[in-house]
Amino acid sequence: MDEVLLRSLTPSVLTVLVRRGADFAAAEDAVQDALVEAVRVWAADPPRDAKGWLITVAWRKFLDATRADAARRRREDRVEEEPAPGPTPAMDDTLQLYFLCAHPSLTPASAVALTLRAVGGLTTRQIAEAYLVPEATMAQRISRAKRTVSGVRFDRPGDVATVLRVLYLVFNEGYSGDVDLAAEAIRLTRQLAARIDHPEVAGLLALMLLHHARRTARTSSDGSLVPLAEQDRGRWDTALIAEGVGILQAALARDRLGEYQAQAAVAALHADASAAEETDWVQIVEWYDELARLTDSPVVRLNRAVAVGEADGARAGLAALAVLDASLPRHAAVAAYLHERDGDLATAARLYAEAAHKAPNLAERDHLTRQAARLNARRGQ
Amino acid sequence: MAKYLLLKHYRGAPASVNDVPMDQWSPEEISAHVQYMNDFAARLEKTGEFVGGQALAAEGAWVRYDGAGRPPVTDGPFAETKDLIAGWMIIDVDSYERAVELAGELSAAPGAGGKPIHEWLEVRPFLAAPPTITE
């Protein structure tokens, strides 16, 4: 049984059922039943048209379940309201599933879980493992999400920006268990990029590839963080970098800049430097200026302060930092770094310890505590 | 087998013997400490005694219901004086003695000067459901 084939067909079969009027939860149950059936009979009797077979069987399963259901009348009414069959819209089925899973009525967390389930075809157990929650908990989250979108019709084009944000969240979730969510996000974004012609989709894909290319160099063998400047650049994946840069250049050439393209441009400038000292910080500051214009995000301005510190010196960086709200996440860490570069080791050590106290994860906390310890040890000498 | 919670405190517990704040250690001492904790957990996984463990952020708040229609009361985002839990590990061991032995081992994690911290850890048994059969 070709599990990969089944996984790749699942979203489009699901979409066909939903389009025909099945509600999301019922459609999913029916598709699962059809998959079980496929596992049972395909080995002995493989169909010529796998997708057609799955649609037929899943639709039959759905109708069986509907007939048996007390809500039959209600469902039939809904099918009745279906627009008469006409020319199929040029839109790809799976694409609509992306939009449904990123529906604005869902919380970001639900949208992510539903996307992994419906578009990614991951099992509930795999998603639960990736999020380190019990399978029953994740099953509830997903069915709640399905209920939320169950009445949603595919009659309006979705919002690409929302879909991209969901994929970006999946990418940022990291990984554990047997599913690497970063790799999964790349796989889904590749599929999306193949179906939709949009510079920001390309920008997001390029951004993911450029970050992913550096992933193995980001942690040392004992799991501790390795800052960009100290990474072994020989361990960066040059093929992924080349692909990311290529996709980015094609997107930028279309002159419809968006935040993902700008972020990818920063990542590309880092990837482009064969040594940390060769980084083109002046250009990076320019891209951060673009990003600040596009998003007005305080996090962007915090990152910009770091870049300014590299391009124009620590004092300039501290001046850029001074206008930002000190309660921003990682503000103390950035201030510590700039003070160290400015030669004020005592302040830097104090700020590193403060930043460690507020660190959002263990790897960062250990890293920042080490920085404080390093400076305190140096001062003690 | 019974489950025990090994609780590590930021504050509220008696001071460690080797009581030096972590940012005053050398980076190598921090690495040795982290390595010790990781090795400890890995070894318990091999013996089948590890259940779970997690580090907690240093900041927490006390929260209390304040009556219908009113927002819950908190004591503010910064907890200064009260006991704070730094992290926990759950083990599943044959006896209370084994739980104490393991807690003692964890308390010996190296700190400043490469010497054991001798920190106080709290050991609490989990209450379980009553057994199906009681004689």
Short mmCIF file of C-alpha atoms in Angstrom, two decimals:
data_model
loop_
_atom_site.label_atom_id
_atom_site.label_comp_id
_atom_site.label_asym_id
_atom_site.label_seq_id
_atom_site.Cartn_x
_atom_site.Cartn_y
_atom_site.Cartn_z
CA MET A 1 0.00 0.00 0.00
CA ASP A 2 1.42 3.31 -1.05
CA GLU A 3 0.97 5.49 2.03
CA VAL A 4 2.51 8.54 0.36
CA LEU A 5 0.06 8.28 -2.53
CA LEU A 6 -2.89 7.99 -0.15
CA ARG A 7 -1.66 10.95 1.88
CA SER A 8 -1.28 13.09 -1.21
CA LEU A 9 -4.77 12.17 -2.48
CA THR A 10 -6.57 12.68 0.83
CA PRO A 11 -6.90 16.49 0.69
CA SER A 12 -8.42 16.59 -2.79
CA VAL A 13 -10.87 13.78 -2.04
CA LEU A 14 -11.87 15.61 1.11
CA THR A 15 -12.38 18.83 -0.83
CA VAL A 16 -14.61 17.15 -3.41
CA LEU A 17 -16.88 15.86 -0.65
CA VAL A 18 -17.04 19.22 1.10
CA ARG A 19 -17.76 20.91 -2.20
CA ARG A 20 -20.61 18.51 -2.83
CA GLY A 21 -22.15 19.65 0.43
CA ALA A 22 -20.80 17.29 3.09
CA ASP A 23 -19.89 19.10 6.23
CA PHE A 24 -16.27 19.02 7.17
CA ALA A 25 -16.38 16.54 10.04
CA ALA A 26 -18.65 14.10 8.19
CA ALA A 27 -16.53 14.39 5.03
CA GLU A 28 -13.41 13.59 6.97
CA ASP A 29 -14.99 10.55 8.60
CA ALA A 30 -16.09 9.33 5.18
CA VAL A 31 -12.63 9.83 3.69
CA GLN A 32 -11.08 7.92 6.59
CA ASP A 33 -13.51 5.07 5.98
CA ALA A 34 -12.59 5.10 2.30
CA LEU A 35 -8.89 4.97 3.15
CA VAL A 36 -9.46 1.95 5.39
CA GLU A 37 -11.36 0.32 2.54
CA ALA A 38 -8.49 1.13 0.17
CA VAL A 39 -5.98 -0.48 2.48
CA ARG A 40 -8.21 -3.56 2.57
CA VAL A 41 -8.87 -4.10 -1.13
CA TRP A 42 -6.19 -2.32 -3.15
CA ALA A 43 -3.46 -4.88 -2.54
CA ALA A 44 -5.52 -7.56 -4.30
CA ASP A 45 -7.35 -5.29 -6.71
CA PRO A 46 -5.60 -1.99 -7.40
CA PRO A 47 -7.85 0.60 -9.09
CA ARG A 48 -6.85 2.26 -12.35
CA ASP A 49 -7.87 5.69 -11.09
CA ALA A 50 -6.95 5.86 -7.41
CA LYS A 51 -8.43 9.30 -6.82
CA GLY A 52 -11.69 8.52 -8.62
CA TRP A 53 -12.00 5.30 -6.65
CA LEU A 54 -11.49 7.11 -3.35
CA ILE A 55 -14.02 9.83 -4.23
CA THR A 56 -16.65 7.26 -5.19
CA VAL A 57 -16.15 5.16 -2.09
CA ALA A 58 -15.90 8.15 0.26
CA TRP A 59 -19.07 9.71 -1.19
CA ARG A 60 -20.90 6.40 -0.76
CA LYS A 61 -19.67 6.18 2.84
CA PHE A 62 -20.83 9.74 3.42
CA LEU A 63 -24.29 9.02 1.99
CA ASP A 64 -24.58 5.84 4.07
CA ALA A 65 -23.71 7.77 7.20
CA THR A 66 -26.07 10.59 6.27
CA ARG A 67 -28.98 8.28 5.62
CA ALA A 68 -28.42 6.62 8.95
CA ASP A 69 -28.28 9.96 10.63
CA ALA A 70 -31.21 11.64 12.31
CA ALA A 71 -30.09 14.93 10.79
CA ARG A 72 -30.70 13.54 7.31
CA ARG A 73 -33.29 16.10 6.38
CA ARG A 74 -31.06 19.01 7.35
CA ARG A 75 -28.14 17.68 5.39
CA GLU A 76 -30.25 16.98 2.34
CA ASP A 77 -31.48 20.54 2.45
CA ARG A 78 -27.95 21.73 2.38
CA VAL A 79 -27.10 19.51 -0.59
CA GLU A 80 -30.22 20.89 -2.23
CA GLU A 81 -28.89 24.41 -1.87
CA GLU A 82 -25.74 23.45 -3.73
CA PRO A 83 -25.28 25.53 -6.88
CA ALA A 84 -26.21 23.63 -10.00
CA PRO A 85 -23.26 21.83 -11.57
CA GLY A 86 -21.63 24.15 -14.05
CA PRO A 87 -18.16 24.80 -15.34
CA THR A 88 -15.65 23.87 -12.65
CA PRO A 89 -13.86 26.92 -11.30
CA ALA A 90 -10.25 27.05 -12.35
CA MET A 91 -9.26 26.94 -8.72
CA ASP A 92 -7.46 23.88 -7.50
CA ASP A 93 -9.36 21.76 -4.94
CA THR A 94 -6.51 21.43 -2.51
CA LEU A 95 -5.99 25.16 -2.59
CA GLN A 96 -9.49 25.67 -1.25
CA LEU A 97 -8.69 23.32 1.57
CA TYR A 98 -5.75 25.56 2.51
CA PHE A 99 -8.11 28.51 2.68
CA LEU A 100 -10.73 26.61 4.68
CA CYS A 101 -8.13 25.49 7.22
CA ALA A 102 -6.88 29.05 7.59
CA HIS A 103 -10.37 30.42 8.04
CA PRO A 104 -10.48 33.62 10.12
CA SER A 105 -13.02 32.07 12.50
CA LEU A 106 -10.33 29.66 13.74
CA THR A 107 -7.70 30.54 16.29
CA PRO A 108 -4.16 30.34 14.91
CA ALA A 109 -3.52 27.16 16.94
CA SER A 110 -6.65 25.49 15.56
CA ALA A 111 -5.85 26.60 12.04
CA VAL A 112 -2.40 25.05 12.33
CA ALA A 113 -3.74 21.74 13.67
CA LEU A 114 -6.44 21.56 11.01
CA THR A 115 -3.99 22.37 8.21
CA LEU A 116 -1.65 19.61 9.35
CA ARG A 117 -4.57 17.19 9.50
CA ALA A 118 -6.53 18.06 6.37
CA VAL A 119 -3.92 19.47 3.98
CA GLY A 120 -0.87 17.70 5.35
CA GLY A 121 -2.65 14.41 5.87
CA LEU A 122 -0.86 13.82 9.17
CA THR A 123 -2.53 11.57 11.69
CA THR A 124 -3.87 13.01 14.92
CA ARG A 125 -1.22 11.02 16.78
CA GLN A 126 1.57 12.58 14.71
CA ILE A 127 0.27 16.10 15.32
CA ALA A 128 -0.16 15.38 19.05
CA GLU A 129 3.42 14.11 19.24
CA ALA A 130 4.72 17.20 17.50
CA TYR A 131 2.94 19.39 20.06
CA LEU A 132 3.74 17.16 23.05
CA VAL A 133 0.11 16.83 24.07
CA PRO A 134 -1.93 13.66 24.59
CA GLU A 135 -3.56 12.28 21.45
CA ALA A 136 -7.04 12.61 22.97
CA THR A 137 -6.42 16.30 23.62
CA MET A 138 -5.33 16.94 20.05
CA ALA A 139 -8.30 14.92 18.73
CA GLN A 140 -10.61 17.26 20.65
CA ARG A 141 -8.85 20.36 19.37
CA ILE A 142 -9.15 19.17 15.80
CA SER A 143 -12.79 18.20 16.06
CA ARG A 144 -13.59 21.54 17.63
CA ALA A 145 -11.85 23.22 14.70
CA LYS A 146 -13.78 21.06 12.27
CA ARG A 147 -17.05 22.03 13.92
CA THR A 148 -16.12 25.69 13.64
CA VAL A 149 -15.68 25.51 9.89
CA SER A 150 -18.38 22.92 9.24
CA GLY A 151 -20.87 25.44 7.91
CA VAL A 152 -18.36 27.37 5.83
CA ARG A 153 -18.98 27.31 2.10
CA PHE A 154 -16.34 27.44 -0.59
CA ASP A 155 -17.89 30.35 -2.38
CA ARG A 156 -15.36 33.06 -1.71
CA PRO A 157 -11.67 33.13 -2.42
CA GLY A 158 -9.73 32.92 0.80
CA ASP A 159 -7.15 35.28 2.12
CA VAL A 160 -3.66 34.28 1.00
CA ALA A 161 -2.07 36.25 3.84
CA THR A 162 -3.89 34.12 6.42
CA VAL A 163 -2.82 30.88 4.75
CA LEU A 164 0.78 32.09 4.71
CA ARG A 165 0.64 33.05 8.37
CA VAL A 166 -0.59 29.54 9.25
CA LEU A 167 2.23 27.94 7.27
CA TYR A 168 4.72 30.30 8.89
CA LEU A 169 3.42 29.20 12.32
CA VAL A 170 3.81 25.54 11.36
CA PHE A 171 7.40 26.24 10.30
CA ASN A 172 8.19 28.02 13.54
CA GLU A 173 6.79 25.29 15.74
CA GLY A 174 9.98 23.27 15.54
CA TYR A 175 9.68 19.55 15.78
CA SER A 176 9.71 16.48 17.92
CA GLY A 177 8.58 12.91 17.55
CA ASP A 178 8.56 11.50 14.05
CA VAL A 179 7.22 14.61 12.34
CA ASP A 180 9.48 17.51 11.61
CA LEU A 181 7.08 20.43 11.39
CA ALA A 182 9.61 22.68 9.66
CA ALA A 183 10.02 20.12 6.88
CA GLU A 184 6.26 19.62 6.77
CA ALA A 185 5.71 23.37 6.44
CA ILE A 186 8.17 23.46 3.55
CA ARG A 187 6.40 20.54 1.84
CA LEU A 188 3.02 22.28 2.16
CA THR A 189 4.36 25.65 1.07
CA ARG A 190 5.96 24.03 -1.98
CA GLN A 191 2.58 22.55 -2.88
CA LEU A 192 0.94 25.92 -2.36
CA ALA A 193 3.58 27.67 -4.48
CA ALA A 194 2.93 25.18 -7.28
CA ARG A 195 -0.77 26.04 -7.21
CA ILE A 196 -0.81 29.76 -6.66
CA ASP A 197 1.13 32.46 -8.40
CA HIS A 198 1.91 35.03 -5.73
CA PRO A 199 5.24 36.70 -4.88
CA GLU A 200 4.63 36.40 -1.15
CA VAL A 201 4.07 32.64 -1.39
CA ALA A 202 7.43 32.46 -3.13
CA GLY A 203 8.85 34.81 -0.49
CA LEU A 204 7.69 32.56 2.33
CA LEU A 205 9.03 29.45 0.62
CA ALA A 206 12.40 31.14 0.09
CA LEU A 207 12.45 32.28 3.72
CA MET A 208 11.77 28.76 4.98
CA LEU A 209 14.40 27.20 2.73
CA LEU A 210 17.05 29.74 3.74
CA HIS A 211 16.38 29.19 7.45
CA HIS A 212 16.14 25.45 7.10
CA ALA A 213 19.48 25.38 5.30
CA ARG A 214 21.18 26.64 8.46
CA ARG A 215 19.34 24.44 10.91
CA THR A 216 21.95 21.76 11.60
CA ALA A 217 24.51 24.47 12.37
CA ARG A 218 22.21 26.22 14.85
CA THR A 219 22.74 23.74 17.68
CA SER A 220 25.87 22.04 18.90
CA SER A 221 26.09 18.32 19.66
CA ASP A 222 24.97 18.88 23.26
CA GLY A 223 21.87 20.77 22.15
CA SER A 224 23.06 24.26 23.05
CA LEU A 225 22.39 27.21 20.74
CA VAL A 226 25.11 28.40 18.39
CA PRO A 227 24.72 32.09 17.44
CA LEU A 228 24.80 32.96 13.77
CA ALA A 229 28.26 34.51 13.93
CA GLU A 230 29.78 31.36 15.44
CA GLN A 231 28.07 28.81 13.21
CA ASP A 232 30.15 26.45 11.13
CA ARG A 233 29.15 27.72 7.71
CA GLY A 234 30.46 24.54 6.15
CA ARG A 235 27.43 22.82 7.64
CA TRP A 236 24.94 25.05 5.88
CA ASP A 237 23.01 23.29 3.13
CA THR A 238 24.23 25.10 0.01
CA ALA A 239 21.70 23.41 -2.28
CA LEU A 240 18.79 24.70 -0.18
CA ILE A 241 20.39 28.16 -0.03
CA ALA A 242 20.79 28.25 -3.81
CA GLU A 243 17.18 27.19 -4.27
CA GLY A 244 15.93 29.75 -1.76
CA VAL A 245 17.93 32.57 -3.34
CA GLY A 246 16.68 31.62 -6.81
CA ILE A 247 13.05 31.63 -5.72
CA LEU A 248 13.53 34.91 -3.89
CA GLN A 249 15.16 36.64 -6.86
CA ALA A 250 12.32 35.60 -9.16
CA ALA A 251 9.80 36.92 -6.62
CA LEU A 252 11.61 40.24 -6.09
CA ALA A 253 11.83 40.76 -9.84
CA ARG A 254 8.06 41.05 -9.93
CA ASP A 255 8.23 44.19 -7.85
CA ARG A 256 5.44 43.34 -5.43
CA LEU A 257 7.31 43.41 -2.17
CA GLY A 258 5.84 41.92 0.96
CA GLU A 259 7.10 41.06 4.41
CA TYR A 260 8.09 37.46 3.64
CA GLN A 261 10.18 38.50 0.66
CA ALA A 262 11.88 41.16 2.78
CA GLN A 263 12.57 38.68 5.58
CA ALA A 264 13.89 36.21 3.03
CA ALA A 265 16.16 38.92 1.65
CA VAL A 266 17.72 39.38 5.10
CA ALA A 267 18.15 35.61 5.41
CA ALA A 268 19.71 35.51 1.94
CA LEU A 269 22.25 38.20 2.86
CA HIS A 270 23.30 36.14 5.89
CA ALA A 271 23.48 32.99 3.80
CA ASP A 272 25.54 34.79 1.21
CA ALA A 273 28.41 35.66 3.59
CA SER A 274 31.16 33.05 3.67
CA ALA A 275 32.26 34.41 7.06
CA ALA A 276 30.34 36.41 9.66
CA GLU A 277 32.62 39.44 9.08
CA GLU A 278 31.66 39.51 5.42
CA THR A 279 27.97 40.01 6.18
CA ASP A 280 26.57 42.99 4.29
CA TRP A 281 25.02 44.70 7.32
CA VAL A 282 24.36 47.95 5.48
CA GLN A 283 22.05 46.17 3.05
CA ILE A 284 20.48 44.22 5.91
CA VAL A 285 19.59 47.51 7.64
CA GLU A 286 17.96 48.68 4.41
CA TRP A 287 15.84 45.54 4.29
CA TYR A 288 14.84 46.02 7.91
CA ASP A 289 13.78 49.55 7.00
CA GLU A 290 11.55 48.05 4.29
CA LEU A 291 10.20 45.51 6.77
CA ALA A 292 9.44 48.19 9.34
CA ARG A 293 7.56 50.08 6.64
CA LEU A 294 5.59 46.96 5.65
CA THR A 295 4.72 45.64 9.09
CA ASP A 296 5.43 48.26 11.74
CA SER A 297 6.30 45.33 14.01
CA PRO A 298 8.29 46.15 17.18
CA VAL A 299 10.14 42.84 16.77
CA VAL A 300 11.35 44.02 13.37
CA ARG A 301 12.62 47.25 14.91
CA LEU A 302 14.40 45.27 17.60
CA ASN A 303 16.16 43.19 14.96
CA ARG A 304 16.91 46.36 13.06
CA ALA A 305 18.71 47.75 16.12
CA VAL A 306 21.01 44.71 16.05
CA ALA A 307 21.72 45.26 12.38
CA VAL A 308 22.37 48.97 12.96
CA GLY A 309 24.80 48.00 15.73
CA GLU A 310 26.71 45.88 13.23
CA ALA A 311 26.57 48.37 10.38
CA ASP A 312 27.24 51.63 12.25
CA GLY A 313 28.71 50.53 15.57
CA ALA A 314 27.37 49.57 18.98
CA ARG A 315 26.54 53.17 19.98
CA ALA A 316 24.28 53.60 16.95
CA GLY A 317 22.63 50.28 17.77
CA LEU A 318 22.01 51.36 21.36
CA ALA A 319 20.51 54.63 20.12
CA ALA A 320 18.13 52.68 17.86
CA LEU A 321 17.27 50.45 20.81
CA ALA A 322 16.68 53.36 23.18
CA VAL A 323 13.47 54.40 21.41
CA LEU A 324 11.93 50.93 21.73
CA ASP A 325 9.81 49.62 24.59
CA ALA A 326 12.06 47.80 27.08
CA SER A 327 9.35 45.22 27.76
CA LEU A 328 9.67 43.78 24.25
CA PRO A 329 10.66 40.12 24.21
CA ARG A 330 14.45 39.76 23.85
CA HIS A 331 15.00 43.49 24.40
CA ALA A 332 17.37 42.79 27.32
CA ALA A 333 19.32 40.23 25.27
CA VAL A 334 19.83 42.71 22.43
CA ALA A 335 20.83 45.45 24.88
CA ALA A 336 23.30 43.07 26.54
CA TYR A 337 24.89 42.21 23.21
CA LEU A 338 25.26 45.86 22.19
CA HIS A 339 26.66 46.91 25.59
CA GLU A 340 29.23 44.13 25.38
CA ARG A 341 30.30 45.34 21.95
CA ASP A 342 30.50 48.83 23.37
CA GLY A 343 32.90 47.56 26.04
CA ASP A 344 30.59 47.90 29.05
CA LEU A 345 30.96 44.35 30.35
CA ALA A 346 29.33 44.95 33.74
CA THR A 347 26.09 46.25 32.23
CA ALA A 348 26.20 43.54 29.57
CA ALA A 349 26.56 40.78 32.19
CA ARG A 350 23.69 42.17 34.24
CA LEU A 351 21.45 42.41 31.16
CA TYR A 352 22.35 38.90 29.98
CA ALA A 353 21.33 37.54 33.40
CA GLU A 354 18.09 39.54 33.20
CA ALA A 355 17.44 38.25 29.69
CA ALA A 356 18.07 34.66 30.82
CA HIS A 357 15.47 35.16 33.52
CA LYS A 358 12.90 36.08 30.86
CA ALA A 359 14.00 33.61 28.18
CA PRO A 360 11.10 31.87 26.44
CA ASN A 361 12.81 28.49 26.11
CA LEU A 362 15.44 26.38 27.77
CA ALA A 363 18.03 26.55 24.99
CA GLU A 364 17.89 30.35 24.97
CA ARG A 365 17.97 30.55 28.73
CA ASP A 366 21.06 28.36 28.96
CA HIS A 367 22.71 30.32 26.17
CA LEU A 368 22.07 33.67 27.87
CA THR A 369 23.15 32.38 31.29
CA ARG A 370 26.41 31.24 29.67
CA GLN A 371 26.89 34.68 28.17
CA ALA A 372 26.44 36.30 31.59
CA ALA A 373 28.78 33.76 33.15
CA ARG A 374 31.40 34.31 30.43
CA LEU A 375 31.45 38.08 31.04
CA ASN A 376 31.42 37.72 34.84
CA ALA A 377 34.33 35.29 34.62
CA ARG A 378 36.23 37.72 32.38
CA ARG A 379 35.61 40.62 34.73
CA GLY A 380 36.69 38.56 37.73
CA GLN A 381 40.12 37.93 36.23
CA MET B 1 6.11 0.94 40.93
CA ALA B 2 4.95 4.28 42.22
CA LYS B 3 5.32 7.74 40.79
CA TYR B 4 7.14 10.54 42.57
CA LEU B 5 7.54 14.18 41.74
CA LEU B 6 11.02 15.62 42.19
CA LEU B 7 10.53 19.35 42.57
CA LYS B 8 13.23 21.92 42.08
CA HIS B 9 12.68 25.38 43.53
CA TYR B 10 13.98 28.79 42.56
CA ARG B 11 13.10 30.17 45.99
CA GLY B 12 11.39 28.95 49.08
CA ALA B 13 13.60 25.95 49.64
CA PRO B 14 16.50 26.05 52.11
CA ALA B 15 19.65 27.43 50.46
CA SER B 16 21.96 25.04 48.67
CA VAL B 17 25.31 24.24 50.28
CA ASN B 18 27.19 25.46 47.20
CA ASP B 19 24.91 28.46 46.76
CA VAL B 20 26.33 30.55 43.92
CA PRO B 21 23.97 32.13 41.32
CA MET B 22 24.34 30.48 37.94
CA ASP B 23 25.53 33.63 36.14
CA GLN B 24 28.55 33.63 38.46
CA TRP B 25 29.64 30.17 37.25
CA SER B 26 32.04 29.66 34.39
CA PRO B 27 30.48 28.66 31.04
CA GLU B 28 32.17 25.25 31.40
CA GLU B 29 30.54 24.76 34.79
CA ILE B 30 27.15 25.53 33.27
CA SER B 31 27.76 23.03 30.48
CA ALA B 32 28.79 20.39 33.02
CA HIS B 33 25.63 21.05 35.04
CA VAL B 34 23.33 20.81 32.01
CA GLN B 35 25.13 17.68 30.86
CA TYR B 36 24.68 16.10 34.29
CA MET B 37 20.93 16.74 34.23
CA ASN B 38 20.59 15.38 30.69
CA ASP B 39 22.62 12.30 31.52
CA PHE B 40 20.55 11.73 34.64
CA ALA B 41 17.29 11.79 32.66
CA ALA B 42 18.75 9.61 29.91
CA ARG B 43 19.91 7.04 32.45
CA LEU B 44 16.47 6.89 34.07
CA GLU B 45 14.92 6.41 30.65
CA LYS B 46 17.15 3.35 30.20
CA THR B 47 16.15 1.93 33.58
CA GLY B 48 12.50 2.57 32.77
CA GLU B 49 12.11 4.96 35.69
CA PHE B 50 11.69 8.23 33.78
CA VAL B 51 8.19 9.59 33.22
CA GLY B 52 8.66 13.24 32.34
CA GLY B 53 10.33 16.46 33.25
CA GLN B 54 10.11 20.11 32.39
CA ALA B 55 11.80 23.36 33.28
CA LEU B 56 9.59 26.30 34.20
CA ALA B 57 10.08 30.01 33.62
CA ALA B 58 11.13 32.06 36.63
CA GLU B 59 8.13 34.34 36.50
CA GLY B 60 4.72 33.29 37.72
CA ALA B 61 1.72 34.85 39.39
CA TRP B 62 -0.82 33.90 42.02
CA VAL B 63 -4.35 34.12 40.64
CA ARG B 64 -7.66 34.02 42.48
CA TYR B 65 -11.37 34.18 41.60
CA ASP B 66 -12.77 37.55 42.69
CA GLY B 67 -16.49 37.07 42.38
CA ALA B 68 -18.98 36.82 39.53
CA GLY B 69 -18.44 39.20 36.64
CA ARG B 70 -15.11 40.41 37.98
CA PRO B 71 -11.73 39.68 36.52
CA PRO B 72 -9.60 37.26 38.52
CA VAL B 73 -7.19 38.83 41.00
CA THR B 74 -3.49 38.40 40.39
CA ASP B 75 -0.62 39.51 42.53
CA GLY B 76 1.03 41.13 39.53
CA PRO B 77 3.31 39.70 36.93
CA PHE B 78 6.35 39.59 39.16
CA ALA B 79 6.65 37.12 41.97
CA GLU B 80 9.30 38.39 44.33
CA THR B 81 9.07 36.69 47.67
CA LYS B 82 7.04 33.56 47.34
CA ASP B 83 8.14 30.08 46.54
CA LEU B 84 8.74 29.50 42.86
CA ILE B 85 9.14 26.18 41.15
CA ALA B 86 12.03 25.96 38.72
CA GLY B 87 11.13 22.65 37.22
CA TRP B 88 10.10 19.12 37.88
CA MET B 89 10.83 15.55 37.01
CA ILE B 90 8.45 12.66 37.44
CA ILE B 91 9.93 9.25 38.10
CA ASP B 92 8.27 5.88 38.44
CA VAL B 93 10.23 3.75 40.89
CA ASP B 94 9.91 0.62 43.00
CA SER B 95 10.20 2.25 46.40
CA TYR B 96 10.32 5.45 48.35
CA GLU B 97 13.97 4.68 49.12
CA ARG B 98 14.77 4.62 45.41
CA ALA B 99 13.00 7.97 44.93
CA VAL B 100 15.07 9.50 47.72
CA GLU B 101 18.25 7.96 46.31
CA LEU B 102 17.57 9.49 42.88
CA ALA B 103 16.67 12.89 44.33
CA GLY B 104 19.95 12.81 46.24
CA GLU B 105 21.78 12.05 43.03
CA LEU B 106 20.04 14.92 41.23
CA SER B 107 20.94 17.28 44.08
CA ALA B 108 24.59 16.43 43.48
CA ALA B 109 24.60 18.10 40.05
CA PRO B 110 27.84 20.04 39.68
CA GLY B 111 27.77 23.82 40.17
CA ALA B 112 30.31 26.55 40.83
CA GLY B 113 33.86 25.26 41.08
CA GLY B 114 32.70 21.96 39.64
CA LYS B 115 31.50 20.98 43.12
CA PRO B 116 28.03 19.54 43.79
CA ILE B 117 25.35 22.16 44.49
CA HIS B 118 23.77 20.13 47.33
CA GLU B 119 20.46 21.82 46.63
CA TRP B 120 17.29 20.81 48.45
CA LEU B 121 14.79 18.99 46.24
CA GLU B 122 11.26 18.22 47.22
CA VAL B 123 10.10 14.59 46.80
CA ARG B 124 6.33 14.08 46.67
CA PRO B 125 4.52 10.82 45.96
CA PHE B 126 1.60 10.89 43.52
CA LEU B 127 -1.73 9.79 44.87
CA ALA B 128 -3.07 7.02 42.68
CA ALA B 129 -6.53 5.60 42.13
CA PRO B 130 -7.45 2.90 44.64
CA PRO B 131 -6.50 -0.61 43.49
CA THR B 132 -9.18 -2.69 41.83
CA ILE B 133 -8.72 -5.52 44.29
CA THR B 134 -8.19 -5.01 48.00
CA GLU B 135 -7.57 -7.97 50.24
#
